[in-house]
Short mmCIF file of C-alpha atoms and ligand atoms in Angstrom, two decimals:
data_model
loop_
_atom_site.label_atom_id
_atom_site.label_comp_id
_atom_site.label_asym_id
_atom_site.label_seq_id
_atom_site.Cartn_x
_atom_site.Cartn_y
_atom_site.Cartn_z
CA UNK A 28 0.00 0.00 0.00
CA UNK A 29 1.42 3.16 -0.52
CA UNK A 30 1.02 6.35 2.84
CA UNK A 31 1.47 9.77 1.93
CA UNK A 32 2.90 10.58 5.37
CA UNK A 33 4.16 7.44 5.95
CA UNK A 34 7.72 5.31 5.42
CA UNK A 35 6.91 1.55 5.87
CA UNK A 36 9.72 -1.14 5.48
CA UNK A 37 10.40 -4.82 6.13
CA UNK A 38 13.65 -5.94 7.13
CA UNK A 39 14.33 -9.33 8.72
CA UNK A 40 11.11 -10.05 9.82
CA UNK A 41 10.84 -6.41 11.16
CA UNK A 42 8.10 -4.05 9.95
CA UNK A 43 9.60 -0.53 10.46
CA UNK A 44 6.88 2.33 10.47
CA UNK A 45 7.95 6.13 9.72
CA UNK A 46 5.93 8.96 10.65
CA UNK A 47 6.82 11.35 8.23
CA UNK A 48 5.71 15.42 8.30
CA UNK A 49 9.23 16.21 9.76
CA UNK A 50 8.39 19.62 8.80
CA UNK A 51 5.58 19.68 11.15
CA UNK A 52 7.63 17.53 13.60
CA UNK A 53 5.55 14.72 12.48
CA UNK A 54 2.23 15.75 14.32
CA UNK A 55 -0.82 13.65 13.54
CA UNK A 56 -3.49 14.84 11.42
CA UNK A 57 -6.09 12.61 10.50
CA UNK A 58 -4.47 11.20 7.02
CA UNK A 59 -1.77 10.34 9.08
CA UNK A 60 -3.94 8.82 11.84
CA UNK A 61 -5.72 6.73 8.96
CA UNK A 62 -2.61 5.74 7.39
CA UNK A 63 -1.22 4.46 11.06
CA UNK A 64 -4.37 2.42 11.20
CA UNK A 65 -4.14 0.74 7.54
CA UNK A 66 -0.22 0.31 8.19
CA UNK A 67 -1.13 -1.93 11.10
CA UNK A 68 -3.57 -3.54 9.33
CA UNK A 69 -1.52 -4.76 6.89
CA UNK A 70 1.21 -5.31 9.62
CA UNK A 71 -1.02 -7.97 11.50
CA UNK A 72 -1.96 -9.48 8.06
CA UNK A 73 1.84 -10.23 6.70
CA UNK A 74 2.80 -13.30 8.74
CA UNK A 75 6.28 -12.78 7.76
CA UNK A 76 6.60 -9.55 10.58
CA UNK A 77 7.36 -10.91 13.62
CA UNK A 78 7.78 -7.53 15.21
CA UNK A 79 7.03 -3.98 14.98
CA UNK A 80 9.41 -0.43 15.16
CA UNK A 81 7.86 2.93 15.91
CA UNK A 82 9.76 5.82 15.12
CA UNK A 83 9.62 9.50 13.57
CA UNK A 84 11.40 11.29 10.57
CA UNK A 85 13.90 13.48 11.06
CA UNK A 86 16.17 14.43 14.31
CA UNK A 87 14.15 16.27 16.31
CA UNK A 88 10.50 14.93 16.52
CA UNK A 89 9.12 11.69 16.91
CA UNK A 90 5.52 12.94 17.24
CA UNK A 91 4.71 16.36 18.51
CA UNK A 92 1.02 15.62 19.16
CA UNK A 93 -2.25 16.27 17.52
CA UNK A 94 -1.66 18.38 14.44
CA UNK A 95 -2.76 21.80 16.18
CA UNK A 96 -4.10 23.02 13.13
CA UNK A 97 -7.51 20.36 13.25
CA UNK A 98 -7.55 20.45 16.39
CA UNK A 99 -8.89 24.23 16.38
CA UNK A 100 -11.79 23.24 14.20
CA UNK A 101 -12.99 20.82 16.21
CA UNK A 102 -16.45 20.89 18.10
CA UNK A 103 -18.47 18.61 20.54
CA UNK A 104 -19.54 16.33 18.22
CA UNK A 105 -16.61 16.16 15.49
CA UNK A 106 -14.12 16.16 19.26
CA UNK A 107 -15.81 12.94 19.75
CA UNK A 108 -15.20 11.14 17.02
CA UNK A 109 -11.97 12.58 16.95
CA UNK A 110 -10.70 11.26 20.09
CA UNK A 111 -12.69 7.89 20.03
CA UNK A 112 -10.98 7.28 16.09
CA UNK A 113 -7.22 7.57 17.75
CA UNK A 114 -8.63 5.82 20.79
CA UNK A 115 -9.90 2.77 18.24
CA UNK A 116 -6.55 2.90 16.44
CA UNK A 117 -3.90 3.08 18.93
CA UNK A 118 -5.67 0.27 20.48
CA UNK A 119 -5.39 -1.62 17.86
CA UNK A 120 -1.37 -0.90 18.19
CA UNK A 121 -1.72 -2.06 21.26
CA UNK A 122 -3.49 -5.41 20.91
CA UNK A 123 -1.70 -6.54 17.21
CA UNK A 124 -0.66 -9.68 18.92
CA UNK A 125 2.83 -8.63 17.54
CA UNK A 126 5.46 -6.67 19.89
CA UNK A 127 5.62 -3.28 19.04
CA UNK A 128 8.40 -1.17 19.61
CA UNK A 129 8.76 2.53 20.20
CA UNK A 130 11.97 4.07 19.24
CA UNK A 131 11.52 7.80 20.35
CA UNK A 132 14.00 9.78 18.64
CA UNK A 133 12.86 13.82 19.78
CA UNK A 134 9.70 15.20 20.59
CA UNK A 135 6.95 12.93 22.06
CA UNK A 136 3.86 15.23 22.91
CA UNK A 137 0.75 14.89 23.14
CA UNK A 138 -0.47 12.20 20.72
CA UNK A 139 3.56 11.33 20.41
CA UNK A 140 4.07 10.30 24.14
CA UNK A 141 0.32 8.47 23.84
CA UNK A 142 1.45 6.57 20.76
CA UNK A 143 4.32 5.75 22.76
CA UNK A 144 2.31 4.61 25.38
CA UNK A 145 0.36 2.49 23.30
CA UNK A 146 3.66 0.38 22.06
CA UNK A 147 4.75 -2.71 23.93
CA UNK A 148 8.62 -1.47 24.79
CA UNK A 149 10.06 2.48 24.54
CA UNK A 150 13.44 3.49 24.24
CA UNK A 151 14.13 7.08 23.22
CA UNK A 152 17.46 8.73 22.28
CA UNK A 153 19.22 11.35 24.81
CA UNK A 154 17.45 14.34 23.16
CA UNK A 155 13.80 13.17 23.37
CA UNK A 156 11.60 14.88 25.62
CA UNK A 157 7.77 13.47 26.91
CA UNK A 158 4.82 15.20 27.62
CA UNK A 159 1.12 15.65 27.48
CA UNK A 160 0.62 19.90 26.58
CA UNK A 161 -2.90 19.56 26.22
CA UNK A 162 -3.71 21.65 29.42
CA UNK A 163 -1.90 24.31 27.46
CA UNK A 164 -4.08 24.22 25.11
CA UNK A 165 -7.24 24.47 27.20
CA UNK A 166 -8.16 20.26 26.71
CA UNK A 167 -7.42 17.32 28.16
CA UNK A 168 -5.26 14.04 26.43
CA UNK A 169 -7.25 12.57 23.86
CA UNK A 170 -5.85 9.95 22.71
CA UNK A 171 -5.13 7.30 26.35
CA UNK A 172 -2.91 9.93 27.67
CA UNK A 173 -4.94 9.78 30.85
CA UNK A 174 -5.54 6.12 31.18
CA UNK A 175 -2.13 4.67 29.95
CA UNK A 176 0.02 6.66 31.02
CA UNK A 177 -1.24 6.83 34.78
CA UNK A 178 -0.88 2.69 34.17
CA UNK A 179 2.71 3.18 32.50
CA UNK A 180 4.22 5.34 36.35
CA UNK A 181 3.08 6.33 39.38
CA UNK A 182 -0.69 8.02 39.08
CA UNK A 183 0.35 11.01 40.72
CA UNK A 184 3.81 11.62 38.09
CA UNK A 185 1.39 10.87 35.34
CA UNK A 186 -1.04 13.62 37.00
CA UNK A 187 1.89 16.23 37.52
CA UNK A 188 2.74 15.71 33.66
CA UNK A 189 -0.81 16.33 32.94
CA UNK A 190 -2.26 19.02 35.21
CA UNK A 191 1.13 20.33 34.16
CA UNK A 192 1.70 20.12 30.86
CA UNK A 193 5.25 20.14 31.55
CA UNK A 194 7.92 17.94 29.12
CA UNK A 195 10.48 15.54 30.72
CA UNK A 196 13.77 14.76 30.09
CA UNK A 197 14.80 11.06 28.56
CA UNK A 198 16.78 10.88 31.55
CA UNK A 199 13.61 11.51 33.84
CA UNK A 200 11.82 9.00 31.75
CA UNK A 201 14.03 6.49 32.32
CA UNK A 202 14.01 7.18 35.84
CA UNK A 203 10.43 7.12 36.23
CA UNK A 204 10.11 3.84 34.25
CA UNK A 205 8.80 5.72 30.72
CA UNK A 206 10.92 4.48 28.84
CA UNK A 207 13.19 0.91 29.03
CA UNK A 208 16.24 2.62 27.67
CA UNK A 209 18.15 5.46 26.46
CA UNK A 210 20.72 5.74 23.99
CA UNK A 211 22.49 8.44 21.67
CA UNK A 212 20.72 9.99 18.76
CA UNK A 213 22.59 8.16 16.17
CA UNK A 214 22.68 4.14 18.45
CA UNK A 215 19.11 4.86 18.90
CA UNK A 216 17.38 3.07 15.62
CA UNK A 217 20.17 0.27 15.31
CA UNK A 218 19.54 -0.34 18.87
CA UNK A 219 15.93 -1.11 18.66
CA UNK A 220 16.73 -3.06 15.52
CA UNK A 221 19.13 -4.90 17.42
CA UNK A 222 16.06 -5.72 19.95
CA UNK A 223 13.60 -6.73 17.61
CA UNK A 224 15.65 -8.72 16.17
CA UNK A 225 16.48 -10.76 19.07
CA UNK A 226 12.32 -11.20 20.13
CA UNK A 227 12.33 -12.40 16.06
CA UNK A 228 15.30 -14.95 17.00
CA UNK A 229 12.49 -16.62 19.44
CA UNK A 230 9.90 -18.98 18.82
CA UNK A 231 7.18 -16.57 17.45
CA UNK A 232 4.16 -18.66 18.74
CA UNK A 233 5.44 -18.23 22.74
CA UNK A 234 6.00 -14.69 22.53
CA UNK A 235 2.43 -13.91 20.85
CA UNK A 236 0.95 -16.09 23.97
CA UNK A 237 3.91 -14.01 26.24
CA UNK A 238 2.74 -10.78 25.10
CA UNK A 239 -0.70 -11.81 25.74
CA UNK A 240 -0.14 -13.34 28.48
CA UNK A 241 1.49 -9.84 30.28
CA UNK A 242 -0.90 -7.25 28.56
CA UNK A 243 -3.92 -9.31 29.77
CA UNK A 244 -2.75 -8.04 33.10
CA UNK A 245 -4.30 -4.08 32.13
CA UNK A 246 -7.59 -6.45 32.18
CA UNK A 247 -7.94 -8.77 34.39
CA UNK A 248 -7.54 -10.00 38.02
CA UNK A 249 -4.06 -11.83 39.40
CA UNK A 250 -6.54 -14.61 39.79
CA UNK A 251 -7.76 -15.16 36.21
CA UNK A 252 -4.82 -13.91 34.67
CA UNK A 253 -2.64 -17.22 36.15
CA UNK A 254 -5.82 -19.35 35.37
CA UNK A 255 -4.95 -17.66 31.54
CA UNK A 256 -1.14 -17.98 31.70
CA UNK A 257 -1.52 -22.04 32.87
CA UNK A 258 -3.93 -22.35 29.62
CA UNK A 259 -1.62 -20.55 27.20
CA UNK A 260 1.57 -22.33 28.95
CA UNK A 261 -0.09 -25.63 27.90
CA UNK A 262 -1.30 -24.51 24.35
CA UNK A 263 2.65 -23.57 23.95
CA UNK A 264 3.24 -27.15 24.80
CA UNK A 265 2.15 -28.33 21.98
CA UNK A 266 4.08 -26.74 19.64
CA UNK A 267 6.71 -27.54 17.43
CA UNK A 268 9.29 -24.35 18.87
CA UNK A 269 8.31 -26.40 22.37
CA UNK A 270 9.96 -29.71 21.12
CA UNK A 271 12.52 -28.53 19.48
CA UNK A 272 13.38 -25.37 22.14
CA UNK A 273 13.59 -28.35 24.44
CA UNK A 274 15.60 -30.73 22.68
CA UNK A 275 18.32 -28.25 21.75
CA UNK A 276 18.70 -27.42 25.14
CA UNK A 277 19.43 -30.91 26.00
CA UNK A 278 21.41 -31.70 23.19
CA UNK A 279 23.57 -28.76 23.42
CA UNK A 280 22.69 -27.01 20.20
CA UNK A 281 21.20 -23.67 19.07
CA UNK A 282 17.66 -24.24 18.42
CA UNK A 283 15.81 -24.16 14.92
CA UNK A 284 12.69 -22.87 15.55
CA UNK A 285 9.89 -23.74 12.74
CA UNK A 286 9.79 -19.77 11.52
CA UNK A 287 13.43 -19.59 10.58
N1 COA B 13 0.57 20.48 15.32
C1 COA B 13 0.77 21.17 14.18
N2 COA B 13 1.95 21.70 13.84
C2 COA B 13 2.97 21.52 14.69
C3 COA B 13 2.84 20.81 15.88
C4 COA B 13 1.57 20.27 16.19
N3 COA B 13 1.34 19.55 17.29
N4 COA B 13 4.02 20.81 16.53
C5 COA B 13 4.88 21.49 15.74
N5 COA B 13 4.24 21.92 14.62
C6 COA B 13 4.80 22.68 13.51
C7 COA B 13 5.00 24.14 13.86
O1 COA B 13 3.79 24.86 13.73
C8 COA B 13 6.04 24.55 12.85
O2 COA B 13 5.40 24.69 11.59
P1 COA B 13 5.75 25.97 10.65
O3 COA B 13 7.23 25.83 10.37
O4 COA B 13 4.88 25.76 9.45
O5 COA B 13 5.44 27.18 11.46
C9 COA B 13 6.92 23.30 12.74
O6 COA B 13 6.10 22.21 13.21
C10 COA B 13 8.16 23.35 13.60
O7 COA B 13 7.76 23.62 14.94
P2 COA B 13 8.35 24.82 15.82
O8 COA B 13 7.31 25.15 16.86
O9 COA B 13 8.80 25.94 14.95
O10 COA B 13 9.61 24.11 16.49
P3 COA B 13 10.32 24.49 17.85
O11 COA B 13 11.57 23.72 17.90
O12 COA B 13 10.38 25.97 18.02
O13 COA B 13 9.33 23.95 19.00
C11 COA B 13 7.87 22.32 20.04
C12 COA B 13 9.11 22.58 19.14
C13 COA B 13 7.59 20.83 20.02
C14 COA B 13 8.18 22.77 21.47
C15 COA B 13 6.67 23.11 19.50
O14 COA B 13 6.55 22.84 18.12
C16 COA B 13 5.37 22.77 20.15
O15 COA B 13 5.12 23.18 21.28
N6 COA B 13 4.48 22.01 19.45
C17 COA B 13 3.17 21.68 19.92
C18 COA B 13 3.23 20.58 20.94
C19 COA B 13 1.86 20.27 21.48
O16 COA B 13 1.20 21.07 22.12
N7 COA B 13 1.40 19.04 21.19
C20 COA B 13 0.18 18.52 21.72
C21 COA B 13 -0.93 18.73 20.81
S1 COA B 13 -2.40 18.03 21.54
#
């Protein structure tokens, strides 16, 4: 398919997905909102991407929210379905069934640190910076600000960067568990190549039940979520990657799992 504001590549087993406005600091209007949800679409349809890479154009931006300029047009009704469309589609990030990765190379605001949010794993170069502005703008986050990232740290951090609207450092991230890791501008994308490209080493079938095994934990109780992990933990028994992850152990070998 080709995206107007959108780089999409494939490399070993890697889908890597490019927002791309770096003159507008790659801010989200709606094409580029559509284009993120028939990216993933495609994404969860080509078995042969085992994992998923986040990331913006340019040096200084990975998202810098909302694009401001629709924003300003919006009323009651056409806010709804404004925030209930990113709602639907980062959502759908989040539940591909596929790890996805955020590499956050600059500016995450607004919509940027929510579509971080919605990945699986962030790590963000030295220069990014995280926020939610929207106060300053006279709304509220839009699109899970509120809800993921008050799951993501401590409620009342996640309430200071809101009520605030203040940005934090990569180096505050990391310390308040934002982000997994931080590297230099220039390690930062071959780093979280590197990364996918170890999950895509793994038997793919136990870390689809692994990932939903851990995000079923926003859901549910501690309770039914090890009644879940025993039946997925059996399923995964019966797989090929089980044997032969198994056997190579044992025999002293590498393994071969079935998708390589
Ligand atoms: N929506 C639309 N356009 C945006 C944008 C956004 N969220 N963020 C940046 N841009 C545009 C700017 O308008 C500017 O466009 P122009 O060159 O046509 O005037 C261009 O991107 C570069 O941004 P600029 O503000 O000149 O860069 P800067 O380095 O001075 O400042 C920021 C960087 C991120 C601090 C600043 O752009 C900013 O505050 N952006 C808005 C962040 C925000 O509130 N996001 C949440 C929206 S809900």
């Amino acid at each position: 398919m080709n995206y107007q504001n959108i780089l999409f590549e494939i490399k070993n087993h890697t889908g890597i997905v490019t927002i791309n406005r770096p003159d507008k600091l790659n801010a989200l209007n709606g094409q580029t909102v559509s284009e993120l949800e028939d990216v993933f679409s495609e994404i969860k349809n080509n078995s042969e991407i085992f994992v998923v890479v986040v990331t913006g154009s340019g040096e200084k931006a990975f998202v810098a929210g909302a694009d401001i300029s629709e924003l300003n047009k919006l009323d009651v009704i056409s806010a709804k379905a404004f925030s209930e469309k990113g709602n639907r589609i980062f959502r759908e990030i989040e539940t591909l069934g596929k790890p996805v990765i955020a590499a956050v190379n600059g500016f995450a605001l607004g919509g940027g640190c929510e579509l971080a949010l919605a990945c699986h794993i962030r790590f963000a170069s030295e220069n990014a910076k995280f926020g939610q502005p929207e106060v300053n703008l006279g709304i509220i986050p839009g699109y899970g600000g509120t809800q993921r990232l008050a799951r993501t740290i401590n409620s009342a951090r996640a309430l200071e960067i809101i009520l605030t609207g203040d940005m934090v450092s990569a180096e505050e991230a990391l310390r308040i568990g934002l982000v997994n890791k931080v590297f230099s501008s220039a390690e930062l994308l071959a780093k979280t190549l590197e990364l996918a490209e170890k999950i895509s080493s793994k038997g793919q079938q136990a870390i689809r039940f692994a990932l939903k095994a851990v995000k079923a934990t926003d859901n549910i109780s501690l309770t039914e979520g090890l009644a879940y992990e025993a039946s997925l933990f059996a399923l995964v028994c019966g797989t090929e990657d089980f044997k032969e992850g198994t056997a190579a152990f044992l025999e002293k070998r590498k393994p071969n799992f079935k998708n390589h």
